[in-house]
Short mmCIF file of C-alpha atoms and ligand atoms in Angstrom, two decimals:
data_model
loop_
_atom_site.label_atom_id
_atom_site.label_comp_id
_atom_site.label_asym_id
_atom_site.label_seq_id
_atom_site.Cartn_x
_atom_site.Cartn_y
_atom_site.Cartn_z
CA MET A 1 13.00 -19.34 -43.06
CA ILE A 2 13.71 -22.68 -41.20
CA ASN A 3 13.06 -21.69 -37.63
CA LEU A 4 15.17 -22.55 -34.66
CA PHE A 5 12.22 -23.49 -32.55
CA GLN A 6 8.45 -23.89 -33.31
CA PRO A 7 5.71 -24.96 -30.91
CA GLN A 8 3.71 -28.12 -31.68
CA VAL A 9 0.14 -27.28 -30.96
CA GLY A 10 -3.13 -28.39 -32.58
CA ASP A 11 -6.60 -29.71 -32.18
CA ALA A 12 -6.15 -31.35 -28.87
CA GLU A 13 -4.87 -28.25 -27.24
CA LEU A 14 -7.75 -26.14 -28.83
CA ALA A 15 -10.23 -28.79 -27.38
CA ALA A 16 -8.62 -28.44 -23.98
CA VAL A 17 -8.95 -24.58 -24.10
CA ALA A 18 -12.55 -24.75 -25.38
CA GLU A 19 -13.36 -26.92 -22.21
CA VAL A 20 -12.20 -24.28 -20.04
CA PHE A 21 -14.24 -21.70 -21.83
CA GLU A 22 -17.20 -23.69 -21.31
CA ARG A 23 -16.75 -23.89 -17.65
CA ARG A 24 -16.24 -20.14 -17.31
CA TRP A 25 -13.35 -20.47 -15.08
CA LEU A 26 -10.28 -19.08 -16.60
CA GLY A 27 -8.03 -18.30 -13.66
CA HIS A 28 -6.14 -20.60 -11.30
CA GLY A 29 -8.54 -23.58 -10.65
CA PRO A 30 -9.06 -27.30 -11.15
CA ARG A 31 -7.24 -27.59 -14.30
CA THR A 32 -4.11 -25.86 -12.84
CA THR A 33 -4.16 -28.33 -9.88
CA ALA A 34 -4.51 -31.26 -12.40
CA PHE A 35 -1.67 -30.25 -14.41
CA GLU A 36 0.45 -29.73 -11.24
CA ASP A 37 -0.59 -33.18 -10.26
CA GLU A 38 0.35 -34.81 -13.55
CA PHE A 39 3.80 -32.88 -13.75
CA ALA A 40 4.55 -34.15 -10.14
CA GLU A 41 3.60 -37.81 -11.33
CA HIS A 42 5.83 -37.31 -14.30
CA LEU A 43 8.68 -36.20 -12.07
CA GLY A 44 8.04 -38.83 -9.48
CA VAL A 45 7.62 -36.28 -6.56
CA PRO A 46 4.79 -35.52 -4.20
CA PRO A 47 2.19 -33.28 -5.81
CA ASP A 48 2.03 -30.51 -3.17
CA ARG A 49 5.68 -29.60 -3.90
CA VAL A 50 4.97 -28.67 -7.61
CA LEU A 51 3.57 -25.22 -8.44
CA PHE A 52 2.39 -24.12 -11.89
CA LEU A 53 3.36 -20.37 -12.48
CA ASN A 54 3.13 -17.94 -15.37
CA SER A 55 6.66 -18.22 -16.44
CA GLY A 56 9.91 -19.98 -15.80
CA THR A 57 11.61 -16.64 -14.90
CA ALA A 58 8.79 -16.32 -12.17
CA SER A 59 9.70 -19.69 -10.99
CA LEU A 60 13.36 -18.76 -10.69
CA PHE A 61 12.65 -15.69 -8.86
CA VAL A 62 10.32 -17.25 -6.26
CA GLY A 63 12.68 -20.29 -5.87
CA LEU A 64 15.64 -17.97 -4.81
CA ASP A 65 13.29 -15.84 -2.79
CA LEU A 66 12.54 -19.02 -0.47
CA LEU A 67 16.34 -19.17 0.21
CA ASP A 68 16.32 -15.90 2.41
CA LEU A 69 19.30 -14.72 1.00
CA GLY A 70 20.97 -11.26 1.81
CA PRO A 71 24.11 -9.09 1.49
CA GLY A 72 27.27 -11.15 1.71
CA ASP A 73 25.56 -14.34 0.38
CA GLU A 74 26.80 -15.95 -2.82
CA VAL A 75 25.09 -17.94 -5.49
CA VAL A 76 27.27 -19.95 -7.85
CA LEU A 77 26.01 -20.37 -11.38
CA PRO A 78 27.51 -21.14 -14.70
CA SER A 79 28.37 -18.08 -16.82
CA VAL A 80 26.69 -20.02 -19.64
CA ALA A 81 23.07 -19.75 -18.32
CA PHE A 82 20.01 -17.70 -18.98
CA ILE A 83 19.98 -14.15 -17.83
CA ALA A 84 16.74 -14.69 -15.63
CA ALA A 85 18.76 -16.81 -13.36
CA ALA A 86 21.46 -14.19 -12.61
CA ASN A 87 18.63 -11.47 -12.17
CA ALA A 88 16.77 -13.64 -9.77
CA VAL A 89 20.09 -14.08 -7.66
CA VAL A 90 20.56 -10.26 -7.41
CA SER A 91 16.71 -9.81 -6.84
CA ALA A 92 17.00 -12.24 -3.83
CA GLY A 93 19.61 -9.94 -2.44
CA ALA A 94 22.71 -12.14 -3.06
CA ARG A 95 25.65 -11.83 -5.40
CA PRO A 96 26.06 -14.15 -8.42
CA VAL A 97 29.29 -15.74 -8.84
CA PHE A 98 30.00 -17.20 -12.24
CA CYS A 99 31.66 -20.75 -12.74
CA ASP A 100 33.16 -22.21 -15.86
CA VAL A 101 31.54 -25.10 -17.91
CA ASP A 102 32.86 -28.18 -19.84
CA PRO A 103 33.50 -26.35 -23.41
CA ARG A 104 32.00 -29.35 -25.24
CA THR A 105 28.96 -30.07 -23.13
CA LEU A 106 28.42 -26.53 -21.98
CA ASN A 107 27.35 -27.89 -18.57
CA PRO A 108 29.34 -27.17 -15.51
CA THR A 109 31.35 -30.04 -13.94
CA LEU A 110 31.58 -30.79 -10.22
CA ALA A 111 35.19 -29.32 -10.45
CA ASP A 112 33.94 -26.16 -12.15
CA VAL A 113 31.37 -25.63 -9.14
CA GLU A 114 33.82 -26.61 -6.52
CA ARG A 115 36.29 -24.00 -7.75
CA ALA A 116 33.72 -21.17 -7.38
CA VAL A 117 32.31 -22.24 -3.88
CA THR A 118 33.42 -20.25 -0.90
CA PRO A 119 32.31 -20.03 2.72
CA ALA A 120 29.86 -17.21 1.59
CA THR A 121 28.06 -19.79 -0.97
CA LYS A 122 24.53 -20.39 0.01
CA ALA A 123 23.18 -21.79 -3.18
CA VAL A 124 24.19 -23.28 -6.50
CA VAL A 125 22.12 -22.99 -9.85
CA VAL A 126 22.78 -25.39 -12.53
CA LEU A 127 21.37 -25.40 -15.84
CA HIS A 128 20.87 -28.56 -17.91
CA TYR A 129 22.17 -27.25 -21.22
CA GLY A 130 20.05 -28.13 -24.04
CA GLY A 131 18.27 -30.71 -22.20
CA TYR A 132 21.46 -32.64 -21.36
CA PRO A 133 21.42 -33.49 -17.63
CA GLY A 134 25.11 -32.93 -17.15
CA ASP A 135 27.02 -33.78 -13.75
CA VAL A 136 23.92 -33.13 -11.80
CA VAL A 137 24.21 -36.28 -9.67
CA ALA A 138 27.70 -35.43 -8.42
CA ILE A 139 26.98 -31.88 -7.95
CA ALA A 140 23.71 -32.42 -5.94
CA GLU A 141 25.76 -34.86 -3.79
CA PHE A 142 28.36 -32.24 -3.22
CA CYS A 143 25.77 -29.38 -2.36
CA ALA A 144 23.97 -31.81 0.09
CA GLU A 145 27.25 -32.62 2.02
CA ARG A 146 28.12 -28.88 2.33
CA GLY A 147 24.46 -27.82 3.23
CA ILE A 148 24.29 -25.71 0.11
CA ASP A 149 21.01 -25.41 -1.64
CA LEU A 150 20.80 -26.60 -5.16
CA LEU A 151 18.39 -25.22 -7.73
CA GLU A 152 18.29 -26.86 -11.13
CA ASP A 153 17.28 -24.74 -13.87
CA ALA A 154 15.53 -27.48 -16.04
CA ALA A 155 13.83 -24.93 -18.29
CA CYS A 156 14.61 -27.04 -21.35
CA SER A 157 14.69 -30.40 -19.73
CA PRO A 158 11.00 -31.66 -18.96
CA ALA A 159 11.97 -35.21 -20.19
CA SER A 160 15.44 -35.51 -19.28
CA ARG A 161 16.73 -38.25 -16.82
CA VAL A 162 19.67 -39.81 -15.27
CA ASP A 163 19.14 -43.62 -14.45
CA GLY A 164 15.40 -43.04 -14.87
CA ARG A 165 15.27 -40.30 -12.34
CA ALA A 166 13.94 -36.78 -13.68
CA ALA A 167 16.19 -33.88 -14.09
CA GLY A 168 14.90 -31.26 -11.61
CA SER A 169 14.49 -33.96 -8.87
CA PHE A 170 18.00 -34.04 -7.74
CA GLY A 171 18.14 -30.53 -6.12
CA ASP A 172 16.30 -28.74 -3.28
CA LEU A 173 14.51 -26.66 -6.03
CA ALA A 174 13.95 -26.87 -9.77
CA ILE A 175 12.14 -24.70 -12.51
CA TRP A 176 10.80 -25.59 -15.96
CA SER A 177 9.83 -23.18 -18.72
CA PHE A 178 6.97 -23.71 -21.12
CA ASP A 179 7.28 -20.50 -23.01
CA ALA A 180 6.44 -20.69 -26.71
CA ALA A 181 10.01 -21.75 -27.63
CA LYS A 182 10.44 -24.60 -25.43
CA VAL A 183 10.17 -28.45 -25.53
CA MET A 184 6.61 -28.35 -24.22
CA VAL A 185 4.74 -25.09 -24.33
CA THR A 186 1.64 -23.40 -22.68
CA GLY A 187 2.08 -19.95 -24.29
CA ASP A 188 3.74 -18.66 -21.28
CA GLY A 189 4.24 -20.76 -18.00
CA GLY A 190 6.60 -22.39 -15.73
CA MET A 191 6.83 -25.02 -13.17
CA LEU A 192 8.46 -24.58 -9.74
CA TYR A 193 9.44 -27.84 -7.56
CA VAL A 194 10.34 -27.34 -3.97
CA ARG A 195 11.60 -30.41 -2.17
CA ASP A 196 10.96 -29.35 1.37
CA ALA A 197 7.19 -29.48 2.29
CA ASP A 198 7.17 -26.30 4.60
CA ARG A 199 9.19 -24.30 1.97
CA ALA A 200 6.48 -25.50 -0.71
CA GLU A 201 3.81 -24.38 1.48
CA ARG A 202 5.52 -20.78 1.78
CA ALA A 203 6.07 -20.80 -1.88
CA ARG A 204 2.18 -21.00 -2.47
CA ARG A 205 1.73 -17.84 -0.43
CA LEU A 206 4.69 -16.15 -2.17
CA VAL A 207 3.20 -16.80 -5.63
CA TYR A 208 -0.05 -15.07 -4.65
CA HIS A 209 0.33 -11.75 -2.82
CA GLY A 210 1.49 -13.45 0.33
CA LEU A 211 -1.98 -14.66 1.04
CA ARG A 212 -2.36 -17.74 3.41
CA HIS A 213 -5.85 -18.41 2.46
CA ALA A 214 -7.71 -17.38 -0.66
CA SER A 215 -10.14 -14.63 -0.16
CA GLY A 216 -12.52 -15.31 -2.84
CA LEU A 217 -15.40 -17.78 -3.65
CA GLY A 218 -13.63 -20.95 -2.40
CA ARG A 219 -13.05 -19.36 0.97
CA ALA A 220 -16.52 -18.24 1.23
CA ARG A 221 -17.70 -21.96 1.47
CA THR A 222 -15.62 -22.65 4.51
CA ALA A 223 -15.33 -19.23 6.52
CA GLY A 224 -17.18 -16.16 7.43
CA GLN A 225 -15.56 -12.70 6.36
CA TRP A 226 -13.81 -14.56 3.57
CA TRP A 227 -12.69 -10.90 2.24
CA LYS A 228 -10.11 -10.67 5.18
CA LEU A 229 -6.49 -10.75 4.21
CA ASP A 230 -4.21 -12.77 6.10
CA VAL A 231 -0.84 -11.56 4.51
CA GLU A 232 2.14 -11.77 6.69
CA GLU A 233 4.93 -11.54 3.94
CA VAL A 234 5.19 -9.68 0.64
CA GLY A 235 4.20 -11.90 -2.33
CA ARG A 236 4.21 -11.71 -6.05
CA ARG A 237 1.36 -12.47 -8.45
CA VAL A 238 2.94 -15.18 -10.67
CA ILE A 239 0.34 -18.05 -10.59
CA GLY A 240 -0.71 -20.08 -13.80
CA ASN A 241 -4.13 -20.19 -14.89
CA ASP A 242 -6.51 -22.92 -16.24
CA LEU A 243 -6.26 -21.90 -19.81
CA THR A 244 -2.55 -22.37 -19.99
CA ALA A 245 -2.75 -25.35 -17.61
CA ALA A 246 -5.20 -27.04 -20.09
CA ILE A 247 -2.59 -26.69 -22.83
CA GLY A 248 0.12 -27.87 -20.60
CA SER A 249 -1.69 -31.18 -19.83
CA VAL A 250 -2.05 -31.88 -23.46
CA GLN A 251 1.54 -31.08 -24.11
CA LEU A 252 2.78 -33.52 -21.13
CA ARG A 253 0.98 -36.24 -22.96
CA LYS A 254 2.39 -35.36 -26.21
CA LEU A 255 5.98 -35.02 -24.62
CA PRO A 256 7.38 -38.61 -25.38
CA ALA A 257 6.47 -38.28 -29.00
CA MET A 258 7.89 -34.79 -29.43
CA VAL A 259 11.11 -35.89 -27.71
CA ALA A 260 11.42 -38.91 -29.91
CA ARG A 261 11.09 -36.89 -32.90
CA ARG A 262 13.67 -34.36 -31.70
CA ARG A 263 16.04 -37.32 -31.03
CA GLU A 264 15.49 -38.60 -34.63
CA ILE A 265 16.42 -35.03 -35.81
CA VAL A 266 19.51 -34.96 -33.64
CA GLU A 267 20.58 -38.54 -35.08
CA LEU A 268 20.03 -37.14 -38.55
CA TYR A 269 22.15 -34.20 -37.90
CA ASP A 270 24.87 -36.46 -36.54
CA ARG A 271 24.87 -38.55 -39.54
CA GLU A 272 24.64 -35.70 -41.95
CA LEU A 273 27.42 -33.64 -40.44
CA ALA A 274 29.74 -36.40 -39.11
CA ASP A 275 32.33 -35.85 -42.00
CA VAL A 276 32.43 -32.05 -42.25
CA ALA A 277 36.13 -31.23 -41.66
CA GLY A 278 36.25 -28.43 -39.06
CA LEU A 279 33.01 -29.18 -37.28
CA ALA A 280 32.60 -30.62 -33.73
CA LEU A 281 29.17 -32.14 -33.01
CA PRO A 282 27.72 -32.48 -29.50
CA PRO A 283 29.25 -35.27 -27.42
CA PRO A 284 27.43 -38.40 -26.85
CA LEU A 285 25.18 -38.74 -23.88
CA PRO A 286 26.82 -40.62 -21.01
CA ALA A 287 25.29 -43.88 -20.15
CA GLY A 288 22.11 -43.67 -18.18
CA HIS A 289 21.48 -40.19 -19.36
CA GLU A 290 18.43 -39.17 -21.38
CA SER A 291 18.13 -35.80 -22.95
CA SER A 292 15.11 -33.49 -24.05
CA TYR A 293 17.21 -32.60 -27.01
CA TYR A 294 16.53 -28.85 -26.77
CA PHE A 295 19.45 -27.77 -28.48
CA TYR A 296 21.70 -29.20 -31.32
CA TRP A 297 25.08 -27.26 -31.24
CA VAL A 298 28.07 -27.28 -33.65
CA GLN A 299 31.53 -25.76 -32.74
CA MET A 300 33.91 -24.41 -35.22
CA ASP A 301 36.96 -22.20 -35.66
CA PRO A 302 36.05 -18.82 -34.07
CA ALA A 303 37.30 -17.03 -37.11
CA ILE A 304 34.42 -18.24 -39.33
CA ARG A 305 31.62 -18.76 -36.71
CA ASP A 306 29.84 -15.53 -37.06
CA ASP A 307 30.14 -15.54 -41.01
CA VAL A 308 28.77 -19.14 -41.08
CA ALA A 309 25.82 -17.92 -38.98
CA SER A 310 25.27 -14.85 -41.38
CA ASP A 311 25.59 -17.08 -44.46
CA LEU A 312 22.98 -19.41 -43.13
CA PHE A 313 20.76 -16.54 -42.24
CA ALA A 314 20.84 -15.12 -45.73
CA GLU A 315 19.95 -18.71 -47.00
CA GLY A 316 16.82 -19.01 -44.77
CA VAL A 317 18.37 -20.96 -41.78
CA TYR A 318 17.99 -19.37 -38.51
CA THR A 319 20.77 -20.25 -36.18
CA THR A 320 21.96 -18.64 -32.81
CA PHE A 321 24.24 -18.91 -29.87
CA ARG A 322 22.87 -19.83 -26.38
CA TYR A 323 23.83 -18.61 -23.82
CA GLU A 324 25.86 -15.59 -24.31
CA PRO A 325 28.05 -15.73 -21.34
CA LEU A 326 26.50 -13.61 -18.27
CA HIS A 327 29.95 -12.29 -17.23
CA ARG A 328 29.92 -10.46 -20.64
CA VAL A 329 26.51 -8.88 -20.17
CA PRO A 330 26.95 -5.22 -19.41
CA LEU A 331 24.83 -5.71 -16.10
CA TYR A 332 27.12 -8.42 -14.91
CA GLY A 333 30.45 -7.44 -16.78
CA ALA A 334 31.99 -6.09 -13.71
CA VAL A 335 32.32 -9.47 -12.17
CA ASP A 336 35.95 -10.55 -12.84
CA ALA A 337 35.89 -14.09 -13.94
CA GLU A 338 38.52 -16.48 -15.37
CA LEU A 339 36.47 -18.84 -17.34
CA PRO A 340 38.73 -20.36 -20.11
CA GLY A 341 36.10 -23.10 -21.17
CA THR A 342 33.43 -20.48 -21.39
CA GLU A 343 35.62 -18.22 -23.48
CA TRP A 344 36.65 -21.01 -25.89
CA LEU A 345 33.11 -22.08 -26.53
CA ALA A 346 31.55 -18.59 -26.71
CA GLY A 347 33.52 -17.87 -30.09
CA ARG A 348 32.82 -21.33 -31.50
CA THR A 349 29.17 -22.60 -30.77
CA LEU A 350 26.33 -22.25 -32.94
CA CYS A 351 22.87 -23.61 -32.20
CA LEU A 352 20.81 -25.24 -35.27
CA PRO A 353 17.03 -25.40 -35.84
CA LEU A 354 15.51 -28.25 -33.67
CA HIS A 355 11.93 -28.69 -33.35
CA PRO A 356 9.55 -31.70 -33.97
CA GLY A 357 7.99 -29.93 -36.99
CA LEU A 358 11.26 -30.19 -39.11
CA SER A 359 11.04 -32.79 -41.79
CA ASP A 360 14.01 -34.85 -42.62
CA GLU A 361 14.34 -32.82 -45.82
CA ASP A 362 14.68 -29.61 -43.66
CA VAL A 363 17.32 -31.27 -41.60
CA ARG A 364 19.32 -32.17 -44.83
CA VAL A 365 18.71 -28.62 -46.12
CA VAL A 366 20.34 -27.08 -42.86
CA ALA A 367 23.16 -29.83 -42.93
CA ASP A 368 23.96 -29.00 -46.47
CA ARG A 369 24.08 -25.35 -46.30
CA LEU A 370 26.13 -25.53 -43.01
CA ARG A 371 28.59 -27.86 -44.62
CA LYS A 372 29.00 -25.57 -47.66
CA ALA A 373 29.38 -22.53 -45.33
CA VAL A 374 32.14 -24.28 -43.26
CA GLU A 375 33.91 -25.92 -46.10
CA SER A 376 34.09 -22.70 -48.22
CA ARG A 377 36.12 -20.83 -45.52
CA PRO A 378 39.64 -21.64 -44.73
CA GLY A 379 39.16 -21.79 -40.93
CA ARG A 380 39.32 -25.37 -39.17
CA ALA A 381 38.25 -26.17 -35.71
CA ASP A 382 40.64 -27.22 -33.10
CA ARG A 383 38.65 -30.05 -31.89
C1 LIG B 401 13.59 -20.06 -21.19
C2 LIG B 401 14.49 -20.27 -20.13
C3 LIG B 401 14.14 -19.61 -18.79
C4 LIG B 401 13.14 -18.72 -18.57
O1 LIG B 401 11.83 -19.19 -18.72
P1 LIG B 401 10.43 -18.27 -19.16
O2 LIG B 401 9.30 -19.25 -19.04
O3 LIG B 401 10.83 -17.78 -20.61
O4 LIG B 401 10.44 -17.09 -18.23
C5 LIG B 401 15.01 -19.82 -17.68
N1 LIG B 401 16.07 -20.66 -17.93
C6 LIG B 401 16.45 -21.34 -19.14
C7 LIG B 401 17.59 -22.03 -19.30
C8 LIG B 401 15.55 -21.00 -20.27
O5 LIG B 401 16.05 -21.56 -21.40
#
């Protein structure tokens, strides 16, 4: 089976984990802090604003908790987003309001966001679809003018930039995911960026029981009665640890090479599939935009999409559609939404295998089988 995603881990990650074993400090410690500092430098933001957590989902939940939302507050997010984003909005006490996206890039445009914003909007969540930064600059400007907080879901975009500036550094909050299927992996893990220094300090408490100061060995060196709990606010327990952070540091060093290989694969798909009648390929990146190339998606007649996916699966090529629109998920289905771009793309889009472990031959096999599956059917895309 040619898989959709596959982590690139090897001897360097194993050696980094072995070092942590030797130190006998597996939990949140010096490796975690080092990884946070390295990631902050990679983003170009102050290190105290970056927190390594145990998942991207936890980062979303904590990020939204920081906004003190409540009943009557609305958070705008694209319907084409990961379920965790909507769940985090509800968990924070607010109502998710789904906006449309550009049907070809699957990213929300400024106009899509503007249409969904009301006086009750307290925050906007944008996702950089497949690692493509989208209209983040214009949306960030719009939100800043209105005093609306912007959270960037950069889960799949650790290497994405606009005019040299890192995706995730445009808004008030951002998250990344390092789960086993992502562009860089730690097994499970996520990063949270909090632009405001006071909010970032509060985030450090919220991710570890609400504790203002640790109550363990570190604290014993500086205070008496180090076992006291100075908790004033309910917190979660979602911190990262030195084992996964050690893997993350190695992955961050490998990131440029991994993304370069992803880009080669995308360019090969572009060449191999350019002349397939009835297939639309991802639009070219706008000038100044850099992608992490997490998804490669094709679009075709909705009458054939599902059969094409089944044909490919039967022939050993695993494809999928991301993300099934949230306004169609049972939990959120009651939300009435008129989202024509989303409806258009949801029936037509298919994501192809994309990871640095694919050989050129693998990519040609996928392209060849896709061509046959599409061309053997009568349907034709309306591009
Ligand atoms: C994977 C993902 C998440 C969640 O990250 P986890 O680390 O798996 O919890 C959130 N948003 C997007 C867009 C994702 O792809």
